[in-house]
PDB file of C-alpha atoms in Angstrom:
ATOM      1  CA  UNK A   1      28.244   4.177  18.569  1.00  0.00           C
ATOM      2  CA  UNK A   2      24.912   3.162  17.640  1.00  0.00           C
ATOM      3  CA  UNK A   3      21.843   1.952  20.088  1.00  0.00           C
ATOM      4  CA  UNK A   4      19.675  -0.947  19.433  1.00  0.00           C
ATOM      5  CA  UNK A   5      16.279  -1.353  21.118  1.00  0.00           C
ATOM      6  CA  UNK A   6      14.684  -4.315  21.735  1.00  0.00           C
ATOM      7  CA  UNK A   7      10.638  -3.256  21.396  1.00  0.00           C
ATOM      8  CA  UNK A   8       9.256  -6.050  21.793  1.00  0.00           C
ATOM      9  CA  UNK A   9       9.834  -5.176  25.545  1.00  0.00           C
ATOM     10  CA  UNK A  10       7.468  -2.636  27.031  1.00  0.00           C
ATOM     11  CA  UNK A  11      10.800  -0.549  28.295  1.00  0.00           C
ATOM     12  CA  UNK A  12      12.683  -1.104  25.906  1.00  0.00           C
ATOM     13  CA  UNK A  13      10.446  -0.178  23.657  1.00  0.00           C
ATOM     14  CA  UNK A  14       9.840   2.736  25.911  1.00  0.00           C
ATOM     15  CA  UNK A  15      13.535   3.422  25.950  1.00  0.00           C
ATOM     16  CA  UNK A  16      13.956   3.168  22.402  1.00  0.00           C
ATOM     17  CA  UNK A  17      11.047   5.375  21.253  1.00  0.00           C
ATOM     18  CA  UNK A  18      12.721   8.237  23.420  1.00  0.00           C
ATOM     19  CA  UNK A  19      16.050   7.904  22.212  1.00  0.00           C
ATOM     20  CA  UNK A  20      14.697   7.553  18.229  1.00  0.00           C
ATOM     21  CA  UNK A  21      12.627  11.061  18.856  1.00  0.00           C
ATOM     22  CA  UNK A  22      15.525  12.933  20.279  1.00  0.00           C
ATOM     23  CA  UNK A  23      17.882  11.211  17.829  1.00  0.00           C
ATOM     24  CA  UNK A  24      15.348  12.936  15.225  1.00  0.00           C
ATOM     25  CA  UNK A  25      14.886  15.801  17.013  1.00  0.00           C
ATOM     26  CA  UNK A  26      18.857  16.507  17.083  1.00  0.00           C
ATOM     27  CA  UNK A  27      18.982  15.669  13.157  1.00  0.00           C
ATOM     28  CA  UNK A  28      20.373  12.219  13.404  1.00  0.00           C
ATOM     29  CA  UNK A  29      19.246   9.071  11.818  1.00  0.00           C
ATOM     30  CA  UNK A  30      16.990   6.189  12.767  1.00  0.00           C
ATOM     31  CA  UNK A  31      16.186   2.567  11.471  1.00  0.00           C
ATOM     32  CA  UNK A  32      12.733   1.637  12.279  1.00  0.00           C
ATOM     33  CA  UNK A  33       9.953  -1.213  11.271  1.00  0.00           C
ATOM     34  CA  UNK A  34       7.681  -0.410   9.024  1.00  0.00           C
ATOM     35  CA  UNK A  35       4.980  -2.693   7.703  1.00  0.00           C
ATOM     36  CA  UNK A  36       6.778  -3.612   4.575  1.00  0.00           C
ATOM     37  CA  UNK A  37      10.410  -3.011   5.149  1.00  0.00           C
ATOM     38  CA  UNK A  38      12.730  -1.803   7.818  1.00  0.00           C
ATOM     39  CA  UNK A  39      13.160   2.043   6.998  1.00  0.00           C
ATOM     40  CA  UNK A  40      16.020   5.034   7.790  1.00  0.00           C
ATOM     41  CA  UNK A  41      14.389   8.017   8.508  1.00  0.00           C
ATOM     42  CA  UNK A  42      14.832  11.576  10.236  1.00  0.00           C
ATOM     43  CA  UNK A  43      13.067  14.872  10.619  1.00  0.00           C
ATOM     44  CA  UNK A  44      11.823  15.922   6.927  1.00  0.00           C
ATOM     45  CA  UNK A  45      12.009  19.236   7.336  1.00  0.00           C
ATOM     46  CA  UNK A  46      16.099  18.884   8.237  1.00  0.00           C
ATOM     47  CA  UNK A  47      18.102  19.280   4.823  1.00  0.00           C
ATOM     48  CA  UNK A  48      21.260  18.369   6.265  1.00  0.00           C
ATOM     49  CA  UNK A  49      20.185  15.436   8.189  1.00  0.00           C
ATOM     50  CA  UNK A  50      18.260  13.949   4.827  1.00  0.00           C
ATOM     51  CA  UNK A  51      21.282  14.614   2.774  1.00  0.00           C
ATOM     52  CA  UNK A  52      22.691  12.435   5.298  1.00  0.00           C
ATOM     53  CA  UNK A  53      20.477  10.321   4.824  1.00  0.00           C
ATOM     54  CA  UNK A  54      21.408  10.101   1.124  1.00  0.00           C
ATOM     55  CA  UNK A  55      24.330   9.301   1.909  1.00  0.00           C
ATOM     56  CA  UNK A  56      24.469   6.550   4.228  1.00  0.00           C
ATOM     57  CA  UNK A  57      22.086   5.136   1.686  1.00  0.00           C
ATOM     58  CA  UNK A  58      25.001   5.757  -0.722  1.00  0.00           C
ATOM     59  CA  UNK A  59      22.490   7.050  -3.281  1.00  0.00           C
ATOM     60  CA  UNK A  60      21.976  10.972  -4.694  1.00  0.00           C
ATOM     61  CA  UNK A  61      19.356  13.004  -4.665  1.00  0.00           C
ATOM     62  CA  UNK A  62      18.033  11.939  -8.106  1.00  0.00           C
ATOM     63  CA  UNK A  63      16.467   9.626  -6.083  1.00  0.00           C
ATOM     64  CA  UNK A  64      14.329  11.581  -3.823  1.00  0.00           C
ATOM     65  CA  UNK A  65      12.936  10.142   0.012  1.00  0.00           C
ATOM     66  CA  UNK A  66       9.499   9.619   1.064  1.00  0.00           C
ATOM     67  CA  UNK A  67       7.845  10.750   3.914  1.00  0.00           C
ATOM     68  CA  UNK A  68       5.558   8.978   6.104  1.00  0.00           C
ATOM     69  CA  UNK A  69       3.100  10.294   8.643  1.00  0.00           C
ATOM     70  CA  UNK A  70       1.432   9.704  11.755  1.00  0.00           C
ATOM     71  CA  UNK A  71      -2.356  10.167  10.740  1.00  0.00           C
ATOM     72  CA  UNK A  72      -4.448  11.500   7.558  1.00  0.00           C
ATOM     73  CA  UNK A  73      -4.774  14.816   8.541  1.00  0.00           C
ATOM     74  CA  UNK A  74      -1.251  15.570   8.457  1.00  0.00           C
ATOM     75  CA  UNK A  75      -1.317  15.347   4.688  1.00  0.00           C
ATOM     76  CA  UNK A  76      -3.328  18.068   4.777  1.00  0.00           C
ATOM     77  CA  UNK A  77      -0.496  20.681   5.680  1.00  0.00           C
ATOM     78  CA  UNK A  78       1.933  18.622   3.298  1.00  0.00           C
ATOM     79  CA  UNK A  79       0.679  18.280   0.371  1.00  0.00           C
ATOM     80  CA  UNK A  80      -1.112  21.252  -2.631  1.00  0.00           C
ATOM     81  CA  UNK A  81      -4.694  20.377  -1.759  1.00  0.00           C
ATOM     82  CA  UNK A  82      -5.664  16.951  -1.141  1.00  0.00           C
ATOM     83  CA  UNK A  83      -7.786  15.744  -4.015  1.00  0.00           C
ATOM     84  CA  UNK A  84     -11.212  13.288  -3.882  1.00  0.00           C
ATOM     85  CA  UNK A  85      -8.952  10.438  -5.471  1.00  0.00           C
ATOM     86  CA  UNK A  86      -6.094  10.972  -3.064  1.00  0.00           C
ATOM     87  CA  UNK A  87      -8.685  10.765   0.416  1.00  0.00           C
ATOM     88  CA  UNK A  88     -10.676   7.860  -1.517  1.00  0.00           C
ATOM     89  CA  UNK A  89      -7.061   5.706  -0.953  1.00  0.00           C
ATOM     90  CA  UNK A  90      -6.153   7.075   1.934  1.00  0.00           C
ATOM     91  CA  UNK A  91      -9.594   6.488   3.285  1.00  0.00           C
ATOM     92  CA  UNK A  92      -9.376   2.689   1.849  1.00  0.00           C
ATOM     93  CA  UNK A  93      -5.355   1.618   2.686  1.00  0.00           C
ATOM     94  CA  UNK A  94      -4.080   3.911   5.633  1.00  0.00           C
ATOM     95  CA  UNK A  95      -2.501   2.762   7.804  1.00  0.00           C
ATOM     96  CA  UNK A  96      -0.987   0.203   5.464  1.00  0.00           C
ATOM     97  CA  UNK A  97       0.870  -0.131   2.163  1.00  0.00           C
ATOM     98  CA  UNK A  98      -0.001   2.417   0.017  1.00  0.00           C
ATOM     99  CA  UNK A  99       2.239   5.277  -1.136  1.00  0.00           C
ATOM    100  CA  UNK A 100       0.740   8.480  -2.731  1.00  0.00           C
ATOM    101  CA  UNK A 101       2.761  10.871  -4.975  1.00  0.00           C
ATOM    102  CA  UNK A 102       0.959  14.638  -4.664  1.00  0.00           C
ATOM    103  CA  UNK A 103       2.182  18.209  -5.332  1.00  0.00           C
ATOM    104  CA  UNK A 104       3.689  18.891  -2.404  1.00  0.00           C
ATOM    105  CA  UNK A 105       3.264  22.415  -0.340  1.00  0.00           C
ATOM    106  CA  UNK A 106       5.820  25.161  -1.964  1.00  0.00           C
ATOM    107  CA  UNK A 107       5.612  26.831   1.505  1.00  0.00           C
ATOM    108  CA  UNK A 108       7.023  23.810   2.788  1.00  0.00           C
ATOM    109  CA  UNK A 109      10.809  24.578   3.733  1.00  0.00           C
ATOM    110  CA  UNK A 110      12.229  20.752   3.017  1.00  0.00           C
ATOM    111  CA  UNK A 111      14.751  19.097   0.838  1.00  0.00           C
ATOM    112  CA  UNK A 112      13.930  15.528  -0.138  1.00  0.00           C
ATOM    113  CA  UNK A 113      15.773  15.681  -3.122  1.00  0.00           C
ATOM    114  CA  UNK A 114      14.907  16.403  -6.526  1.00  0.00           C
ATOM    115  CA  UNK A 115      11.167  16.025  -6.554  1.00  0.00           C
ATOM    116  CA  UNK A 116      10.173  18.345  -8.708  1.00  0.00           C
ATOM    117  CA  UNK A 117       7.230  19.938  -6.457  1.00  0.00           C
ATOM    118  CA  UNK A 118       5.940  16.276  -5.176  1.00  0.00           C
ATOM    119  CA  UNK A 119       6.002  14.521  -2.445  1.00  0.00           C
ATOM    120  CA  UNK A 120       5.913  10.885  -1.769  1.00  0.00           C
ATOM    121  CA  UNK A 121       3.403  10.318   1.083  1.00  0.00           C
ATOM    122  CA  UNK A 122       2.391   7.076   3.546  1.00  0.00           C
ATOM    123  CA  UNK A 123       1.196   6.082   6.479  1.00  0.00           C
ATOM    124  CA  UNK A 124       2.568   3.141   7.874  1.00  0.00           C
ATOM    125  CA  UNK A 125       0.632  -0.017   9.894  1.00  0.00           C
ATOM    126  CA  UNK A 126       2.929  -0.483  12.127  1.00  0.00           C
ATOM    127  CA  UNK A 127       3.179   0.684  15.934  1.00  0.00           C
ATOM    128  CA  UNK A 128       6.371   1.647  16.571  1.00  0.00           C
ATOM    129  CA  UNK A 129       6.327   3.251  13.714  1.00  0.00           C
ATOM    130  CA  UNK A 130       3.513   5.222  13.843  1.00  0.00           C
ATOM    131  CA  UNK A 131       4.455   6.128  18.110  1.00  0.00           C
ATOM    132  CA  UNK A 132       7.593   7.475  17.262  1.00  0.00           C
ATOM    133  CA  UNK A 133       5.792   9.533  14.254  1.00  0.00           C
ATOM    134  CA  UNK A 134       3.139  11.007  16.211  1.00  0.00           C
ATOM    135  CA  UNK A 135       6.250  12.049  18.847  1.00  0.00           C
ATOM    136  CA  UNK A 136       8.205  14.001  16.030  1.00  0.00           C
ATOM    137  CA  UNK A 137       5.732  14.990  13.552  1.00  0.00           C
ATOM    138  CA  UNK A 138       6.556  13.725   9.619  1.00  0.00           C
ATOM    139  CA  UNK A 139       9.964  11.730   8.789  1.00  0.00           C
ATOM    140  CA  UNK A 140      11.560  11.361   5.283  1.00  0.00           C
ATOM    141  CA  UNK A 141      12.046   7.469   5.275  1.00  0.00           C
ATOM    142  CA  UNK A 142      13.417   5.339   2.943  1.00  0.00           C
ATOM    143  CA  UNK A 143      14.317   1.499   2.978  1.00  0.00           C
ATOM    144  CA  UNK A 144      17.048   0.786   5.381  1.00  0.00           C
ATOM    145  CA  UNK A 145      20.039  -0.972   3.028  1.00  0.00           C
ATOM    146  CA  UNK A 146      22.468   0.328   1.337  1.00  0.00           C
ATOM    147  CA  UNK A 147      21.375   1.181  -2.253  1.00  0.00           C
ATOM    148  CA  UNK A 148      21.551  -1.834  -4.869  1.00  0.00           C
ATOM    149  CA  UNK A 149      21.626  -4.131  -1.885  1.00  0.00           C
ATOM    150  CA  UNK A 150      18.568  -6.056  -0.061  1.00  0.00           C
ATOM    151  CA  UNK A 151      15.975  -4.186   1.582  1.00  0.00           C
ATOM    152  CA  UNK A 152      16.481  -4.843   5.261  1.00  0.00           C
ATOM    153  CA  UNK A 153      13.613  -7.434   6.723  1.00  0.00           C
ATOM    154  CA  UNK A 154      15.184  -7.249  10.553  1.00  0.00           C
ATOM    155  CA  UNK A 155      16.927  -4.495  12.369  1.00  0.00           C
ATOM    156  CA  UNK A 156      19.968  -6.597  12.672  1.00  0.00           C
ATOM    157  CA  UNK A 157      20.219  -6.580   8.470  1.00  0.00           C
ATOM    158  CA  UNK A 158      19.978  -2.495   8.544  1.00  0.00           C
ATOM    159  CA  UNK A 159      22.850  -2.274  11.321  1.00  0.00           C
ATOM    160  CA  UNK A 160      25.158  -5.079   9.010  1.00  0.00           C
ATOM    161  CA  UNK A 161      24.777  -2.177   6.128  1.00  0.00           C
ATOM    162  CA  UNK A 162      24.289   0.969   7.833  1.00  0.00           C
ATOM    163  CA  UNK A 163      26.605   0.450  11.037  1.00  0.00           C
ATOM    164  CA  UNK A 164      27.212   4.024  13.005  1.00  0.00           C
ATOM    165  CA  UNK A 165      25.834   6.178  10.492  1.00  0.00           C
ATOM    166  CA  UNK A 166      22.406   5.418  12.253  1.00  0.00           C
ATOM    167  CA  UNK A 167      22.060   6.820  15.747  1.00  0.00           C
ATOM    168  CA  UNK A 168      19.214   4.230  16.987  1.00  0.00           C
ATOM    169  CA  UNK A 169      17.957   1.195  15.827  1.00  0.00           C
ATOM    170  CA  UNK A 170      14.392   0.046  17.331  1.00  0.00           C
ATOM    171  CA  UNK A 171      14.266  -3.808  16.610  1.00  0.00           C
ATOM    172  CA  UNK A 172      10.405  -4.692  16.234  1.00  0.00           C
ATOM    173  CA  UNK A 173      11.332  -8.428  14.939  1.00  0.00           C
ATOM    174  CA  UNK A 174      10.854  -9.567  11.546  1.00  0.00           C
ATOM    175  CA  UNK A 175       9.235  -7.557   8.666  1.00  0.00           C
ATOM    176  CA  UNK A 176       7.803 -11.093   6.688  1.00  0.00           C
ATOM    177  CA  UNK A 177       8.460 -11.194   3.231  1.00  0.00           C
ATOM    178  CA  UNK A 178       9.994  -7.673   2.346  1.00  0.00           C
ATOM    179  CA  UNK A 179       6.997  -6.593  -0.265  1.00  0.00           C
ATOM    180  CA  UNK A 180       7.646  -2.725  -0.637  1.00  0.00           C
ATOM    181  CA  UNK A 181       4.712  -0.567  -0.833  1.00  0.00           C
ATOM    182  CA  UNK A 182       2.819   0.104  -4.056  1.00  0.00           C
ATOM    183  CA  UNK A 183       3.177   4.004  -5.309  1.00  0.00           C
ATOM    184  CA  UNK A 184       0.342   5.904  -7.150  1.00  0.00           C
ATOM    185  CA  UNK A 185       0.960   9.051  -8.749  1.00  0.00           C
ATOM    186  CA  UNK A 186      -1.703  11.920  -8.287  1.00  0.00           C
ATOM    187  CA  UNK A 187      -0.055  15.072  -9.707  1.00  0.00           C
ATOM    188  CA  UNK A 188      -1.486  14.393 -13.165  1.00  0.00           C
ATOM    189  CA  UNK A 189      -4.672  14.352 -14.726  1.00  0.00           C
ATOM    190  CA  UNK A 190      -4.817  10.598 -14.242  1.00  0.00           C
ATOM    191  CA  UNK A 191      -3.837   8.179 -11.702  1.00  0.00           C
ATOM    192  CA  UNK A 192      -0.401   6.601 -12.301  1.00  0.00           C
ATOM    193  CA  UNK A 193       1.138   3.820 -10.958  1.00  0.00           C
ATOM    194  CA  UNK A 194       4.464   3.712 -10.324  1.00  0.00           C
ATOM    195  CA  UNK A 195       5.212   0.394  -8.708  1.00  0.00           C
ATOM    196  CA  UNK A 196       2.744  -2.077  -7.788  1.00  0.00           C
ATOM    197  CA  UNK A 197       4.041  -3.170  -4.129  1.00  0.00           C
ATOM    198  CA  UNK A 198       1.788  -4.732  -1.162  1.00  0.00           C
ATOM    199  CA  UNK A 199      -1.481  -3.784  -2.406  1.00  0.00           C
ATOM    200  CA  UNK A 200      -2.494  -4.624  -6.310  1.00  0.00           C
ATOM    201  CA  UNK A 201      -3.034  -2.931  -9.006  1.00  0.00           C
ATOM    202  CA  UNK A 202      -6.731  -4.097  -9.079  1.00  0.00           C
ATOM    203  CA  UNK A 203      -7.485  -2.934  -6.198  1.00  0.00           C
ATOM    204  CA  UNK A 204      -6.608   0.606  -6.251  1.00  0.00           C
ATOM    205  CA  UNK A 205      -8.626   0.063  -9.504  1.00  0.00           C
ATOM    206  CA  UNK A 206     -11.592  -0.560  -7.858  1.00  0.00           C
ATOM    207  CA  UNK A 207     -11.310   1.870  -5.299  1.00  0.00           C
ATOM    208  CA  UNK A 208     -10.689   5.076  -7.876  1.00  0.00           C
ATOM    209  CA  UNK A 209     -13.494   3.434 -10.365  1.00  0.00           C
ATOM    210  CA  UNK A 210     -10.840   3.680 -12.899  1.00  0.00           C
ATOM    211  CA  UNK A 211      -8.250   1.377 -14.462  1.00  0.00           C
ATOM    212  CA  UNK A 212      -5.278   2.306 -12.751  1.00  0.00           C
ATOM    213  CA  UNK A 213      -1.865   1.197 -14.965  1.00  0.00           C
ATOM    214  CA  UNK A 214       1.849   2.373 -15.592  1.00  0.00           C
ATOM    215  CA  UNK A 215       1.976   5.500 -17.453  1.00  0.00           C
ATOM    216  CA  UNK A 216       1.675   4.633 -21.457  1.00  0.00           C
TER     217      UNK A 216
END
């Protein structure tokens, strides 16, 4: 049976922050806000639990899950040296809405699906998020719906898809208009992007100095 938190009340909240961690902790799943879209997470370093995660998504691992992290020097012990281009967004968007693909770690002992050496980094502007984060170190998160269906905008349209499969749900009201995040790929020569989300095109441009497009 699943638990829902209310967090916009402080014990709640409170309440809901320690079940989430242990939830985590014990390799269960989550739902929480995120400043684009309501995500399912759990610990990233837990194989089993993100293959579960897979599944409640109903989705393979061709289609590998993010992780998001609690501060900017985390990355640091994630990802195959941080390059200038990688802190110059990081330095500009995080917290906030800004995904950055980087070689990932290989003595990193994680499964986040076929990812070919990368790793699909954020950190998010959102409280909750970012408490419960800092409580169980990084989480592989992805959007909270079943795949093919609507990206969940409140906790109550993650529990109509995802029902039990998700341990605890911490409600933090209404996303707004479920924009996902924009991706940029640094494991290349050049900066890709992959999806322009929340934050434009131009102005990862102008941040990098260099046009910044889909990959030709």
């Amino acid at each position: 049976m699943s638990a829902v938190y209310d967090c916009g009340e402080p014990q709640t909240r409170a309440d809901g922050l320690r079940a989430a961690a242990a939830a985590v902790r014990s390799g269960r799943l989550v739902v929480l806000p995120t400043d684009t879209v309501y995500g399912i997470g759990t610990d990233a370093f837990d194989g089993v639990a993100v293959r579960g995660l897979l599944q409640a998504k109903r989705r393979g691992p061709d289609m590998p899950v993010g992780v998001l992290v609690g501060s900017w020097s985390t990355v640091d012990g994630l990802a195959l040296g941080v390059s200038r281009q990688a802190r110059m967004l990081i330095e500009a968007f995080w917290p906030g809405d800004l995904s950055i693909v980087l070689p990932h770690s290989p003595s990193l002992n994680w499964d986040l699906g076929t990812t070919r050496g990368t790793v699909m980094l954020r950190m998010p502007l959102h409280p909750v998020a970012l408490e419960l984060l800092r409580e169980v170190g990084p989480m592989a998160v992805s959007s909270a719906n079943v795949s093919g269906q609507p990206p969940a905008a409140t906790a109550q349209e993650a529990l109509d898809q995802l029902g039990d499969s998700v341990a605890v749900y911490l409600d933090g009201g209404p996303s707004g208009e479920p924009v996902p995040s924009t991706i940029v790929d640094l494991t290349g020569e050049e900066p890709v992007l992959l999806r322009e989300g929340a934050v434009s095109a131009e102005a990862v441009s102008e941040v990098l100095g260099v046009e910044v497009g889909p990959r030709s």
